[in-house]
């Protein structure tokens, strides 16, 4: 679960990391009222998960209630522009009104998980305010890393070493080990996969302040912090995730593409391989769909409807590796699902294995579906049917 | 021979009286695995339907049976505790089937349980065909033979094994390493073991987009396994960047983790990458024939 | 720092360990008022650091305000009877008025530090309510131990293993791992050297409650919990500790004995060896005194006065191993101290080493003191002077 | 030879610009210790009065000087951090002079810094006479020779060393193991090292009441050092039970830690226990003569 900036900053504050004075507002009216109650120099920032807010004009200055209102209005009027990862863009539901800092320096500090080292890793640079990928390209020597031994955890020398190795401005030095420690505490206590402060601002009056906040929490650890349920509910799911949730599959188990060959398989690895097989056979994929364990009639039906009603699929390729389930049972489930569905009918190509797989294929053929023996054969058949 | 697991490995099941634990215990016993008992706190002294003793703690189970291996079926909040308990009791290999273990739990566990090999979590377990099966894999698709296999996914593994077995290419040991970001045993660690296994004469590596396990494996192969035939497969070549597909592992971020980077790494190591699972048996057979 | 029962129980409560309902009272009046406000079956318990309250009649039942008053009065009227460790006994300054539990079982649970293993160790027995030393003698098989790997810390299996290994009554099992975890958390968070629940009561209605609390905090870790300063001030020091504190030496650096040879040395090891040397020479020691580092005039004077005014010393043996300090400087300090003191004068035997030690001995001899060359010689001389 | 420390050991001082650190650095340099620099965060680039380089971090100091040893003079709240930093930088021996380190800090440190030997805390350091001195001991009382010494207290150690040196019995290495309940290096670990030291031909062990280090040492001697002459001394035979005398170590609790239990343990191991420090040289000399 990715947190919005204002949520991340709330966690920072709890951990003792200084953040700018701010108010979270859901409407231009609320922004106007807040600035009226607290005159000053403010920044109005779109609360979205997508990056590139500045370039998209979604961060604006405001020095009066009226300016605040129109800034918020302009920001919220249009969604974030689409990019490759979010082809639909992202609607803006709220803004953060934040004190304008007199920034002297911008640094970067993050903790993430290194899969190979199997350790949390600090990444610090004296260059902040831009993507760390950009820093890595332009100033690779400025990046300092520290792999934390989880048996020991954080100790202040880590912050000192990072500050010296990244050559942070002297103004950061005294405060940095405590900030790094607080960030590690947050990372650890809330089960985060990423915590990022970019920029970590040094103000002209010598304060070190987290000017932005990016926090990704581990969904599998959320049960330990039921307090986040509300945030989770408030978070913007993209359309695919909403559809998946409605169909009763995991929000990561469904994703749409522009093609016309619908796919479904059991297991993420097999589902990806199924997509690849369709693409290799010259087809255009309509979706990724991992049906998960147990392909009973109810589940097959909701998955079928998910694809048929929400993608451009003109054929549906079901690829089930039975493993320890019986092929005839799966086949009966598929047939039952297709009898029950009220959605439009498209041709089904089905590959299934497992005990009694031959009986299964017979059941499918009898019901007018196209059983195949292998994944490759199924992919080819599905592409053939789609291109008719 | 085989790696990690053989006919004599004494295996217990943590969570043996739970629904998953009892179901798969029955299957493992039927496969021929040397299951010597199980653990469910508070049910010590009972017997399973197979007549296996149930213990209150892993320590008691180990003391009574000499178990060295464990198969863990407990809900995600208790998986780390189960692993710590196994480690403390002197277990040397733990296959953690549980899906949804918090990633920080695994960071802590892998950093503090030296001496115990962990397979998984979020994995289907491992099989040394003809000898023993630990986990939830479908035993009937496996066949004993010279191919070592390691894989990040489950059903895809069964698919590949099925293809190999049908092509007459039996397996030494098949390891489902698990789909989570932090796993106990990576491809490289499997390779290190297979390197010393006399039975294994070729390897199949089923990777996925995301992470850098495949790149690390390719580098290891180039350096340490120049002689052993290896065939790779990368699932998810058509996945979009920045989005998780299914389990947590399959996400591309940055330059690493893309199918291109993985395929290039294998190419550099002289490892052919199958375009489709169905190509794998042929590629393996060719490489084995060249060596023979 | 050893905590009183009511202080320990406050920490237990914070950690989430159930304790009996209770009120802490400093006077019989307060006890009477409390029971009047909350009628019921109460136990009145002396708040002291010494063990053996029950046998000493310092725990009494009270079913009415009047009974409460007289129980408290009787308890507080006389100090705890002396034992070998506390030859002066211990005055009773307050009592704890606590709900009377319907106890079905009494178990024992403690965590302490094992010096050899260099690990925290849990000690659990199904027999509680008596000294663990007694349990170890009478029911050794009932004691279960677990050495905690500090890199991992507490995990619930530890509590399960202990409960099964100590064969705790079934009624404890569900609750015990959480209690053990909370106790470990407390032990760790507050830097305790010992936490002990004895007895850990299982009530007839199935609750598991810490019926007593013994907590020893590490003095060296108290700076992390300034909140304990108040407790520290409220804790009963024994007379030796009070005298040491007044003299400006560490409270553990001074202890009195019944003899007439006063001693002082720099370093605890040397001070103990000095005592042993006096005893071996046939003398009776008046005190242990470690003057610590730096034997300047001010410090020597306050140590001299500490011994002369508070012990039966008729001679004072000063044993300073100079190490890197100069013998003549130490000698001048001693002479100055003796000129300044207004306390009665007793003969001084002084052994000192260090650079210029011979000049030092001359300075002492000139001032009428008895310089000696070795510790043994000093001990013999001091004993000779004391027995005159 | 010697243990833990010799002429070539490259030593840094953590807290080198502090009052204690700078005072003792001067003394260590004068003794001949190979001090190669020191660490004070924020003072990197400066030089000490002896011309030694000051670094901001231990890692920088190690990278620049190849230091393997460190002597830690930092206030108690920062001692654990200093030890972690030394360990992380690859230091192999750390003498922690600091008194008053929280006991839980040391529990954590000793459990997680495998590969680095810690002497102390609350110790005077160690000396390999004629070669190097690390810590705060008075160098002039030591003399090079065949006697290995280990001790829990400081001034008593100097007393004993002085007696030995005056009797012509020089020392191989003298280790002040420290007076705290949890120390990095116990008597047993010193014994294990002395066992393999060619220079050391006899040992002196200065123990104290409290704890069971002496009992453990006696058991080790009986099992592993039957041939090496050992003489022991136990301070505090006249201390009362249940009360700390001076530093934390000297408290008798339960059956262990009493002078009787320690003396009995040494007697069982064939180790004579000196009644007074002044008896030690004679006992050592006799035992050495018998062996010669």
Short mmCIF file of C-alpha atoms in Angstrom, two decimals, chain C residues 84-86 113-116 118-120 150-151 187-188 191-193 218 220-221 223-224 238 252-253 255 257 266-270 272-273 275-276 279-280 285 288 321 323-324 351 357 375-376, chain D residues 24 27 77 100 102-105 107-108 112 138 140 152-153 155-156 158-159 162 181-184 189 208 211-212 216 235-238 240-247 249-250 275-278:
data_model
loop_
_atom_site.label_atom_id
_atom_site.label_comp_id
_atom_site.label_asym_id
_atom_site.label_seq_id
_atom_site.Cartn_x
_atom_site.Cartn_y
_atom_site.Cartn_z
CA UNK C 84 22.43 -11.27 57.61
CA UNK C 85 22.17 -8.99 54.58
CA UNK C 86 20.30 -6.23 56.39
CA UNK C 113 20.92 -12.21 33.13
CA UNK C 114 23.17 -15.23 32.89
CA UNK C 115 26.74 -13.96 33.09
CA UNK C 116 28.35 -17.07 31.68
CA UNK C 118 25.86 -13.71 28.38
CA UNK C 119 22.17 -13.97 27.66
CA UNK C 120 18.89 -13.16 29.34
CA UNK C 150 19.31 -11.17 21.99
CA UNK C 151 19.68 -10.90 18.22
CA UNK C 187 12.99 -6.36 31.07
CA UNK C 188 14.42 -5.07 27.84
CA UNK C 191 17.04 -2.19 31.24
CA UNK C 192 16.23 -4.56 34.10
CA UNK C 193 18.69 -6.99 35.63
CA UNK C 218 20.29 -1.46 36.02
CA UNK C 220 23.69 2.34 34.53
CA UNK C 221 20.59 2.41 32.31
CA UNK C 223 19.62 7.77 32.35
CA UNK C 224 17.36 6.41 29.61
CA UNK C 238 20.38 1.51 53.93
CA UNK C 252 28.23 0.84 46.81
CA UNK C 253 31.73 2.03 47.70
CA UNK C 255 30.15 -0.71 53.88
CA UNK C 257 31.68 -4.03 59.72
CA UNK C 266 41.58 2.99 45.31
CA UNK C 267 39.70 0.46 43.22
CA UNK C 268 37.19 -2.09 44.43
CA UNK C 269 39.50 -5.05 43.84
CA UNK C 270 42.33 -3.49 45.83
CA UNK C 272 38.64 -5.93 48.94
CA UNK C 273 42.19 -7.28 48.94
CA UNK C 275 40.22 -5.92 53.82
CA UNK C 276 41.36 -9.49 53.28
CA UNK C 279 41.68 -9.99 58.31
CA UNK C 280 44.58 -12.32 57.48
CA UNK C 285 37.79 -4.80 59.70
CA UNK C 288 35.10 -1.45 53.07
CA UNK C 321 48.35 2.01 44.27
CA UNK C 323 49.58 3.65 38.93
CA UNK C 324 49.97 6.75 36.86
CA UNK C 351 50.95 2.52 51.85
CA UNK C 357 56.79 7.26 46.08
CA UNK C 375 50.12 -3.83 51.57
CA UNK C 376 51.04 -6.72 53.87
CA UNK D 24 45.87 8.13 27.36
CA UNK D 27 50.71 7.56 27.21
CA UNK D 77 25.45 6.04 26.46
CA UNK D 100 28.88 2.42 33.39
CA UNK D 102 24.16 -0.39 30.49
CA UNK D 103 24.19 -4.14 30.89
CA UNK D 104 21.50 -4.62 28.22
CA UNK D 105 23.63 -2.70 25.75
CA UNK D 107 24.00 -8.17 26.07
CA UNK D 108 22.98 -6.90 22.65
CA UNK D 112 25.63 -9.54 17.52
CA UNK D 138 50.52 2.23 34.22
CA UNK D 140 56.11 1.21 34.03
CA UNK D 152 38.77 -8.52 36.95
CA UNK D 153 39.94 -5.42 38.77
CA UNK D 155 44.46 -1.33 40.77
CA UNK D 156 44.73 -4.86 42.14
CA UNK D 158 48.77 -3.24 38.91
CA UNK D 159 49.61 -4.40 42.43
CA UNK D 162 54.25 -4.87 40.26
CA UNK D 181 28.40 -8.49 34.81
CA UNK D 182 28.53 -8.85 31.02
CA UNK D 183 31.99 -8.62 29.55
CA UNK D 184 33.25 -9.34 26.07
CA UNK D 189 38.40 -17.04 26.61
CA UNK D 208 36.89 -11.76 42.74
CA UNK D 211 29.66 -14.43 39.22
CA UNK D 212 31.05 -17.77 38.16
CA UNK D 216 34.26 -21.73 34.78
CA UNK D 235 39.63 -10.82 46.23
CA UNK D 236 36.81 -10.15 48.64
CA UNK D 237 36.94 -13.20 50.89
CA UNK D 238 35.67 -11.03 53.72
CA UNK D 240 29.23 -9.90 53.06
CA UNK D 241 26.69 -11.76 50.92
CA UNK D 242 23.97 -9.89 49.03
CA UNK D 243 25.73 -6.55 48.89
CA UNK D 244 27.70 -5.04 46.05
CA UNK D 245 31.13 -3.87 47.06
CA UNK D 246 32.27 -1.21 44.64
CA UNK D 247 31.74 -2.19 41.03
CA UNK D 249 30.77 -7.59 39.65
CA UNK D 250 31.50 -8.10 43.30
CA UNK D 275 45.98 -15.90 50.32
CA UNK D 276 47.60 -12.52 49.66
CA UNK D 277 48.82 -10.90 46.44
CA UNK D 278 52.33 -10.96 47.87
#
